[in-house]
Short mmCIF file of C-alpha atoms in Angstrom, two decimals:
data_model
loop_
_atom_site.label_atom_id
_atom_site.label_comp_id
_atom_site.label_asym_id
_atom_site.label_seq_id
_atom_site.Cartn_x
_atom_site.Cartn_y
_atom_site.Cartn_z
CA MET A 12 -66.64 -2.39 -5.19
CA LYS A 13 -64.72 0.27 -7.11
CA ILE A 14 -66.69 2.18 -10.03
CA VAL A 15 -64.69 3.31 -12.68
CA PHE A 16 -66.39 6.24 -14.76
CA TYR A 17 -64.53 6.80 -17.66
CA LEU A 18 -65.65 9.48 -20.47
CA HIS A 19 -64.31 9.73 -24.19
CA LEU A 20 -63.80 12.98 -25.76
CA HIS A 21 -63.37 12.84 -29.27
CA GLN A 22 -64.11 15.24 -32.78
CA PRO A 23 -62.58 14.14 -36.12
CA TRP A 24 -61.40 16.59 -38.82
CA ARG A 25 -64.44 15.80 -41.34
CA LEU A 26 -63.74 16.27 -44.58
CA ALA A 27 -64.85 18.83 -47.30
CA ARG A 28 -66.57 17.71 -50.33
CA PHE A 29 -63.33 16.80 -52.28
CA ARG A 30 -64.41 15.92 -56.05
CA TYR A 31 -61.75 14.57 -58.54
CA LEU A 32 -62.01 17.95 -60.15
CA ASP A 33 -60.29 19.29 -57.00
CA LEU A 34 -57.12 17.47 -57.08
CA GLY A 35 -54.23 19.92 -57.93
CA THR A 36 -56.24 23.17 -57.00
CA GLY A 37 -55.01 23.50 -53.30
CA LYS A 38 -58.39 23.19 -52.07
CA PRO A 39 -58.20 22.09 -48.26
CA TYR A 40 -59.49 18.62 -47.41
CA PHE A 41 -61.27 19.64 -44.04
CA ASP A 42 -64.27 21.72 -43.79
CA ILE A 43 -63.38 23.98 -41.12
CA ASP A 44 -66.28 25.86 -40.59
CA ARG A 45 -68.22 23.15 -40.72
CA ASN A 46 -66.31 20.92 -38.24
CA LEU A 47 -66.46 24.33 -35.72
CA ASP A 48 -69.94 24.94 -36.25
CA LEU A 49 -70.96 21.57 -35.42
CA PHE A 50 -68.21 21.76 -32.41
CA ARG A 51 -69.82 24.88 -31.26
CA ARG A 52 -73.39 23.15 -31.12
CA ILE A 53 -72.60 19.86 -29.04
CA ALA A 54 -70.70 22.05 -26.99
CA ALA A 55 -73.88 23.89 -26.11
CA ASN A 56 -75.79 20.75 -25.87
CA CYS A 57 -73.25 18.25 -24.04
CA TYR A 58 -69.75 19.58 -23.33
CA ARG A 59 -70.56 22.94 -21.18
CA PRO A 60 -73.47 21.61 -19.32
CA THR A 61 -71.75 18.29 -19.07
CA LEU A 62 -68.22 19.65 -17.60
CA ASP A 63 -70.30 22.03 -15.20
CA ARG A 64 -72.36 19.12 -13.57
CA LEU A 65 -69.29 17.12 -13.16
CA GLU A 66 -67.73 20.16 -11.37
CA THR A 67 -70.24 20.30 -9.23
CA MET A 68 -70.35 17.08 -8.46
CA LEU A 69 -66.62 16.67 -7.88
CA ARG A 70 -67.09 20.02 -5.42
CA GLN A 71 -70.52 18.75 -3.61
CA ASP A 72 -68.58 14.92 -3.13
CA PRO A 73 -64.74 14.80 -2.49
CA ARG A 74 -65.45 10.95 -3.00
CA PHE A 75 -66.74 11.20 -6.61
CA ARG A 76 -63.78 10.31 -9.08
CA VAL A 77 -63.69 10.62 -12.76
CA SER A 78 -61.31 9.80 -15.94
CA PHE A 79 -61.41 11.17 -19.49
CA SER A 80 -59.39 10.61 -22.51
CA ILE A 81 -59.39 13.18 -25.08
CA THR A 82 -57.85 12.93 -28.49
CA GLY A 83 -55.57 15.53 -29.97
CA THR A 84 -58.36 16.48 -32.51
CA PHE A 85 -61.09 17.49 -30.07
CA LEU A 86 -58.41 19.56 -28.40
CA GLU A 87 -57.69 21.33 -31.46
CA GLN A 88 -61.67 22.02 -32.20
CA ALA A 89 -62.12 23.03 -28.80
CA ALA A 90 -59.45 26.09 -29.14
CA LEU A 91 -60.94 27.33 -32.07
CA ALA A 92 -64.45 26.85 -31.27
CA ALA A 93 -64.93 26.94 -27.75
CA PRO A 94 -61.76 27.37 -25.56
CA ASP A 95 -63.85 27.45 -22.64
CA VAL A 96 -64.44 24.02 -22.91
CA ILE A 97 -60.59 23.29 -22.64
CA GLU A 98 -60.76 25.72 -19.22
CA ARG A 99 -63.62 23.69 -17.81
CA ILE A 100 -61.65 20.49 -18.38
CA GLN A 101 -58.19 22.19 -16.44
CA ARG A 102 -60.69 23.33 -13.62
CA LEU A 103 -61.63 19.34 -13.04
CA VAL A 104 -58.26 18.19 -13.60
CA GLU A 105 -57.33 20.71 -10.76
CA THR A 106 -59.60 18.84 -8.61
CA GLY A 107 -57.03 16.21 -7.99
CA HIS A 108 -59.66 13.55 -8.82
CA VAL A 109 -59.75 13.47 -12.40
CA ALA A 110 -57.56 10.89 -14.09
CA LEU A 111 -56.08 11.36 -17.89
CA LEU A 112 -55.56 8.58 -20.32
CA SER A 113 -52.95 8.50 -23.01
CA GLU A 114 -54.08 7.56 -27.13
CA THR A 115 -53.45 8.29 -30.26
CA TYR A 116 -53.35 12.10 -30.68
CA TYR A 117 -55.39 11.92 -34.18
CA HIS A 118 -57.66 9.02 -33.12
CA SER A 119 -56.30 6.78 -35.59
CA LEU A 120 -55.75 3.48 -36.68
CA ALA A 121 -51.81 3.82 -36.14
CA PHE A 122 -51.49 0.71 -34.34
CA LEU A 123 -51.87 -1.07 -37.87
CA LEU A 124 -49.21 0.91 -39.14
CA PRO A 125 -45.14 0.04 -39.02
CA PRO A 126 -43.08 1.89 -36.39
CA PRO A 127 -42.51 4.94 -35.59
CA GLU A 128 -46.08 6.05 -36.04
CA LEU A 129 -47.81 5.21 -32.94
CA GLU A 130 -44.95 5.67 -31.14
CA GLU A 131 -45.22 8.93 -32.27
CA GLU A 132 -48.59 10.14 -31.95
CA VAL A 133 -48.70 8.74 -28.27
CA ALA A 134 -45.95 11.01 -27.58
CA LEU A 135 -47.56 13.58 -29.40
CA HIS A 136 -50.57 13.30 -27.22
CA GLN A 137 -48.43 12.66 -24.01
CA GLN A 138 -47.00 16.20 -24.78
CA ARG A 139 -50.26 17.97 -25.22
CA MET A 140 -51.62 16.57 -21.99
CA GLU A 141 -48.87 18.02 -20.13
CA ASP A 142 -48.88 21.74 -22.11
CA LEU A 143 -52.73 21.78 -21.24
CA PHE A 144 -53.05 19.95 -18.12
CA HIS A 145 -49.85 19.56 -16.37
CA VAL A 146 -50.49 15.97 -16.18
CA ARG A 147 -48.42 12.67 -17.92
CA PRO A 148 -50.93 10.12 -18.09
CA HIS A 149 -50.20 6.16 -16.76
CA VAL A 150 -52.84 4.37 -18.49
CA LEU A 151 -53.62 3.96 -22.25
CA ARG A 152 -56.58 3.80 -24.18
CA MET A 153 -56.23 2.81 -27.63
CA THR A 154 -58.38 4.19 -30.31
CA GLU A 155 -62.10 2.83 -30.13
CA LEU A 156 -60.79 0.66 -26.79
CA VAL A 157 -58.84 -1.58 -29.19
CA TYR A 158 -56.69 -4.12 -27.17
CA ASP A 159 -54.67 -7.20 -27.88
CA ASP A 160 -51.45 -8.74 -26.83
CA ASP A 161 -48.93 -6.61 -28.52
CA LEU A 162 -50.74 -3.58 -27.44
CA ALA A 163 -49.79 -4.56 -23.94
CA ARG A 164 -46.43 -5.11 -24.92
CA PHE A 165 -46.38 -1.65 -26.45
CA ALA A 166 -47.81 -0.15 -23.47
CA ALA A 167 -45.28 -1.76 -21.26
CA ARG A 168 -42.23 -0.25 -23.33
CA GLU A 169 -43.75 3.02 -23.54
CA GLY A 170 -43.75 2.70 -19.23
CA PHE A 171 -47.66 2.73 -18.76
CA SER A 172 -49.01 0.57 -16.04
CA GLY A 173 -52.36 -0.25 -17.59
CA MET A 174 -54.46 -0.12 -20.64
CA LEU A 175 -58.58 -0.21 -21.25
CA ALA A 176 -60.28 -3.02 -22.79
CA GLU A 177 -63.66 -4.28 -23.57
CA GLY A 178 -65.17 -6.73 -20.96
CA TRP A 179 -65.98 -9.02 -23.98
CA GLU A 180 -67.09 -12.91 -23.09
CA GLY A 181 -64.26 -14.23 -25.89
CA PRO A 182 -61.30 -13.68 -23.83
CA LEU A 183 -62.75 -13.55 -20.47
CA ARG A 184 -63.93 -16.99 -21.15
CA GLY A 185 -66.53 -17.47 -18.34
CA ARG A 186 -64.97 -14.58 -15.83
CA SER A 187 -66.59 -11.54 -14.84
CA PRO A 188 -65.66 -8.34 -16.50
CA ASN A 189 -65.63 -6.70 -13.00
CA HIS A 190 -61.98 -7.31 -11.90
CA VAL A 191 -58.70 -6.02 -13.09
CA TYR A 192 -56.45 -8.56 -15.08
CA SER A 193 -52.75 -8.76 -15.80
CA SER A 194 -51.77 -8.98 -19.36
CA VAL A 195 -49.19 -10.67 -21.01
CA ALA A 196 -46.72 -7.51 -20.28
CA ARG A 197 -45.13 -7.60 -16.80
CA GLY A 198 -46.31 -4.62 -15.22
CA VAL A 199 -49.62 -3.56 -17.46
CA SER A 200 -53.02 -4.42 -15.71
CA VAL A 201 -56.19 -4.21 -17.82
CA VAL A 202 -59.06 -2.52 -16.54
CA LEU A 203 -62.31 -3.90 -18.63
CA ARG A 204 -66.03 -2.27 -19.85
CA ASN A 205 -68.72 -4.08 -18.12
CA TYR A 206 -70.35 -3.23 -21.31
CA ARG A 207 -73.88 -4.39 -20.29
CA LEU A 208 -74.18 -1.72 -17.53
CA SER A 209 -72.07 0.97 -19.51
CA ASP A 210 -74.83 0.50 -22.51
CA ASP A 211 -77.51 0.62 -20.03
CA VAL A 212 -76.60 4.29 -19.56
CA GLY A 213 -74.93 4.93 -22.97
CA PHE A 214 -77.86 3.13 -25.38
CA ARG A 215 -80.71 2.38 -23.23
CA PHE A 216 -81.07 5.46 -21.14
CA SER A 217 -84.10 7.20 -23.10
CA ALA A 218 -85.29 3.81 -25.18
CA ARG A 219 -88.83 4.02 -24.07
CA GLY A 220 -89.73 0.31 -24.98
CA TRP A 221 -86.81 -0.93 -22.91
CA THR A 222 -88.15 -3.19 -19.71
CA GLU A 223 -86.13 -0.82 -17.04
CA TYR A 224 -87.46 2.60 -18.74
CA PRO A 225 -87.13 4.95 -17.07
CA LEU A 226 -83.59 4.33 -15.23
CA THR A 227 -82.85 6.23 -12.30
CA ALA A 228 -79.94 6.83 -10.31
CA GLU A 229 -81.12 5.10 -7.40
CA LYS A 230 -81.84 1.99 -9.55
CA TYR A 231 -78.76 1.98 -11.38
CA ALA A 232 -76.57 2.29 -7.91
CA LEU A 233 -78.49 -0.52 -6.80
CA TRP A 234 -77.57 -2.61 -9.48
CA LEU A 235 -73.91 -1.70 -9.37
CA SER A 236 -74.50 -2.76 -5.49
CA ARG A 237 -75.46 -6.13 -6.63
CA SER A 238 -72.90 -6.44 -9.36
CA PRO A 239 -70.32 -9.37 -8.22
CA GLY A 240 -66.50 -8.28 -8.19
CA ASP A 241 -64.26 -5.76 -7.09
CA VAL A 242 -64.04 -3.24 -9.71
CA VAL A 243 -66.63 -2.13 -12.19
CA GLY A 244 -65.68 0.12 -15.64
CA LEU A 245 -68.54 2.49 -16.80
CA PHE A 246 -66.88 3.22 -20.24
CA LEU A 247 -68.80 6.01 -22.41
CA ASP A 248 -69.18 8.65 -24.84
CA PHE A 249 -69.06 11.86 -23.47
CA GLU A 250 -71.48 12.85 -25.71
CA THR A 251 -73.92 10.29 -24.11
CA PHE A 252 -74.91 13.55 -21.83
CA GLY A 253 -76.92 15.85 -23.70
CA GLU A 254 -76.19 14.92 -27.60
CA HIS A 255 -76.84 11.43 -28.14
CA HIS A 256 -79.47 11.61 -25.16
CA PRO A 257 -80.90 15.10 -24.95
CA ALA A 258 -81.16 16.85 -21.46
CA SER A 259 -84.89 16.78 -21.99
CA THR A 260 -84.37 12.89 -21.34
CA GLY A 261 -83.44 13.47 -17.89
CA ILE A 262 -79.55 12.34 -18.52
CA LEU A 263 -78.09 15.23 -17.00
CA ASP A 264 -80.33 14.90 -14.10
CA PHE A 265 -79.65 11.60 -13.99
CA LEU A 266 -75.51 12.06 -13.71
CA SER A 267 -75.86 15.03 -10.99
CA ALA A 268 -77.92 12.27 -8.82
CA LEU A 269 -75.51 9.23 -9.21
CA PRO A 270 -73.09 10.49 -6.30
CA SER A 271 -75.60 10.83 -3.86
CA ALA A 272 -77.19 7.49 -5.04
CA VAL A 273 -73.68 5.78 -5.11
CA ALA A 274 -73.17 6.80 -1.63
CA ARG A 275 -76.21 5.17 0.21
CA GLU A 276 -74.79 2.07 -1.07
CA PRO A 277 -72.01 0.69 1.62
CA ASN A 278 -70.14 -1.59 -0.55
CA LEU A 279 -69.32 0.94 -3.52
CA GLU A 280 -67.10 3.78 -3.85
CA TRP A 281 -65.65 5.68 -6.83
CA ALA A 282 -62.20 5.50 -8.37
CA THR A 283 -60.08 6.78 -11.33
CA VAL A 284 -58.35 4.26 -14.00
CA GLU A 285 -55.19 4.94 -12.22
CA ASP A 286 -56.53 3.66 -8.74
CA ALA A 287 -58.00 0.79 -10.54
CA VAL A 288 -54.53 -0.56 -12.06
CA ARG A 289 -53.33 -0.62 -8.37
CA VAL A 290 -55.83 -3.31 -7.61
CA PRO A 291 -53.91 -6.79 -7.67
CA PRO A 292 -55.32 -8.63 -10.71
CA ALA A 293 -57.60 -11.72 -10.49
CA GLY A 294 -55.78 -13.46 -13.04
CA PRO A 295 -54.33 -13.14 -16.65
CA PHE A 296 -56.08 -11.64 -19.66
CA VAL A 297 -54.67 -13.50 -23.07
CA VAL A 298 -55.85 -11.33 -26.31
CA PRO A 299 -53.67 -12.77 -29.24
CA GLU A 300 -56.25 -11.21 -31.91
CA PRO A 301 -57.17 -7.20 -31.77
CA MET A 302 -60.69 -6.46 -30.41
CA SER A 303 -62.54 -3.16 -29.72
CA TRP A 304 -65.73 -1.74 -27.86
CA ALA A 305 -67.57 -1.27 -31.59
CA ASP A 306 -70.36 -3.36 -32.72
CA GLU A 307 -71.62 -6.66 -31.79
CA ASN A 308 -68.02 -8.18 -33.28
CA ARG A 309 -66.14 -6.26 -30.85
CA ASP A 310 -63.37 -6.61 -33.80
CA LEU A 311 -61.84 -4.35 -36.42
CA GLY A 312 -64.61 -4.94 -38.74
CA ALA A 313 -66.30 -1.34 -38.21
CA TRP A 314 -63.16 0.14 -39.69
CA LEU A 315 -61.80 -2.34 -41.98
CA GLY A 316 -64.67 -4.96 -42.75
CA ASN A 317 -65.07 -4.57 -46.46
CA ASP A 318 -63.04 -4.16 -49.44
CA MET A 319 -63.44 -0.19 -49.52
CA GLN A 320 -62.44 0.27 -46.31
CA ARG A 321 -59.46 -2.16 -46.32
CA SER A 322 -58.74 -0.75 -49.88
CA ALA A 323 -58.76 3.22 -48.64
CA PHE A 324 -56.45 1.96 -45.33
CA ASP A 325 -53.91 0.28 -47.49
CA ALA A 326 -53.95 3.41 -49.75
CA ALA A 327 -53.52 5.68 -46.52
CA LYS A 328 -50.62 3.31 -45.40
CA LYS A 329 -49.00 4.06 -48.44
CA ALA A 330 -49.18 7.46 -48.59
CA GLY A 331 -47.63 7.88 -45.41
CA THR A 332 -44.39 7.02 -46.80
CA PHE A 333 -44.65 9.91 -49.13
CA ALA A 334 -45.67 12.21 -46.62
CA ARG A 335 -43.00 11.27 -44.23
CA SER A 336 -40.54 11.72 -47.36
CA SER A 337 -41.72 15.50 -48.14
CA HIS A 338 -40.48 16.49 -44.60
CA ASP A 339 -43.41 18.88 -44.36
CA PRO A 340 -45.21 19.48 -41.27
CA GLU A 341 -48.37 20.21 -42.69
CA ILE A 342 -48.20 17.42 -45.52
CA LEU A 343 -47.73 15.25 -42.19
CA SER A 344 -50.10 16.73 -40.06
CA ASP A 345 -52.92 16.41 -43.22
CA TRP A 346 -51.76 12.57 -43.43
CA ARG A 347 -52.41 12.00 -40.09
CA LYS A 348 -55.85 13.56 -39.88
CA LEU A 349 -56.73 11.24 -42.89
CA LEU A 350 -56.02 8.14 -40.61
CA THR A 351 -58.24 9.25 -38.20
CA SER A 352 -60.56 6.30 -38.00
CA ASP A 353 -64.21 7.93 -38.17
CA HIS A 354 -63.31 8.46 -42.03
CA PHE A 355 -63.16 4.53 -42.70
CA TYR A 356 -66.11 3.97 -40.21
CA TYR A 357 -68.28 6.12 -42.59
CA MET A 358 -67.13 3.37 -45.02
CA TYR A 359 -68.80 0.78 -43.32
CA VAL A 360 -71.38 -1.36 -45.37
CA SER A 361 -74.62 -3.19 -43.87
CA GLY A 362 -77.89 -3.18 -44.86
CA LYS A 363 -80.17 -3.61 -41.13
CA GLY A 364 -79.34 -4.22 -37.59
CA ALA A 365 -78.40 -1.97 -34.70
CA ASP A 366 -74.42 -1.94 -35.78
CA ALA A 367 -75.87 -0.31 -39.03
CA ASP A 368 -78.16 2.59 -37.29
CA VAL A 369 -75.13 3.70 -35.04
CA HIS A 370 -73.08 4.04 -38.24
CA ARG A 371 -75.59 5.99 -39.84
CA TYR A 372 -75.83 7.96 -37.18
CA PHE A 373 -72.44 8.89 -37.00
CA SER A 374 -71.63 9.10 -40.76
CA SER A 375 -71.47 12.52 -42.33
CA TYR A 376 -72.44 11.13 -45.59
CA SER A 377 -75.57 9.71 -47.44
CA ASN A 378 -74.03 6.50 -48.10
CA PRO A 379 -70.59 4.68 -47.54
CA TYR A 380 -69.62 5.09 -51.40
CA ASP A 381 -69.74 8.64 -51.13
CA ALA A 382 -67.21 8.51 -47.77
CA TYR A 383 -65.10 6.36 -49.70
CA ALA A 384 -64.88 8.36 -53.00
CA ASN A 385 -64.46 11.55 -50.68
CA TYR A 386 -61.72 10.22 -48.85
CA MET A 387 -59.69 8.69 -51.88
CA ASN A 388 -59.87 11.87 -53.83
CA ALA A 389 -58.21 13.67 -50.94
CA LEU A 390 -55.83 10.96 -50.01
CA ASN A 391 -54.51 11.09 -53.94
CA ASP A 392 -54.31 15.09 -53.56
CA LEU A 393 -52.00 14.43 -50.32
CA ARG A 394 -49.72 11.98 -52.18
CA ARG A 395 -49.48 14.16 -55.34
CA ARG A 396 -48.34 17.17 -52.95
CA SER A 397 -45.54 14.55 -51.11
CA LEU A 398 -44.19 13.64 -54.16
CA ALA A 399 -44.17 17.57 -55.44
CA LYS A 400 -42.75 18.63 -52.12
CA SER A 401 -39.58 15.74 -52.33
CA ARG A 402 -38.97 16.42 -55.97
CA ALA A 403 -38.54 20.33 -55.11
CA SER A 404 -36.44 19.31 -51.89
CA HIS A 405 -33.59 17.52 -53.90
#
């Protein structure tokens, strides 16, 4: 059994408070100081200690492998707030045992926009990976693990050999997520997330009411060993280690102990996503409608599930026409930062349950209505700037 251990690194550019009265004043949309302060705090709790642990693991066990996807907005903030975080990632990549994935530069919903936005964002991200890490990724990961047949075809056109997706029961039709599958696009394999084993770490690790608490590396390796199949995808948010679960829970020690625990199980070995896509597919994986790794429904409802979210996204889509017509790089960059999926995630409305709790945990607003109003004010100002720039250039 090959273990694909994949971690996602992302930070959005969160909006400043932008009132209606701020329209036309030139006030920045994004609260730079707050974003960078937050990044520095998470770097201290999570990024530095976890990257240091991973480097030690890679040095001590040449069989260990890990894969990363890193958004462009994360790298922008890291460069300003904690450039040593980028240096740490560079050292890991230099070991040759780390794979990097491609995705949308802005962690955006560009896949729902007409061309060429998705193509341009993926190209921007590819270039960033080459500039910083001297690597050109061959596997594509879409924002929030969104996947469908059309995106597989896009991946094929762009020359990717694989994509990641959620190992959800619907498209699997009774089959195991612990295999590589073939997409509808020739030459593009799909590596699936085993959401149960992934969530045992991502969500349940520090839950004292969980029947398997406490989770040790030895117990977890045994579960992996007994899991049927040939490839198991453990896909996690990087901030699982030290941020969502503080170091005091033992999460970093659990991580450090994994390679030795896995080494004691003779049927287990580590693999990168690029190793995994070379495994012969076990069968077809057909997904006509988009699915994601978010919420219980695994669809696009986390970002487009209510009228506010759909209204905001439709307005953003229309604003893109004006932003592009302005031919102003700063306006285009601001528009793309406003396409980041987090802004729509903050507008999620639900009363109770695990999904609502997760949305509230990640939101920077007291309620989704404030998130919507703030976003629309900024978007309307960007539309005004775009029109003014277009008129001035004619």
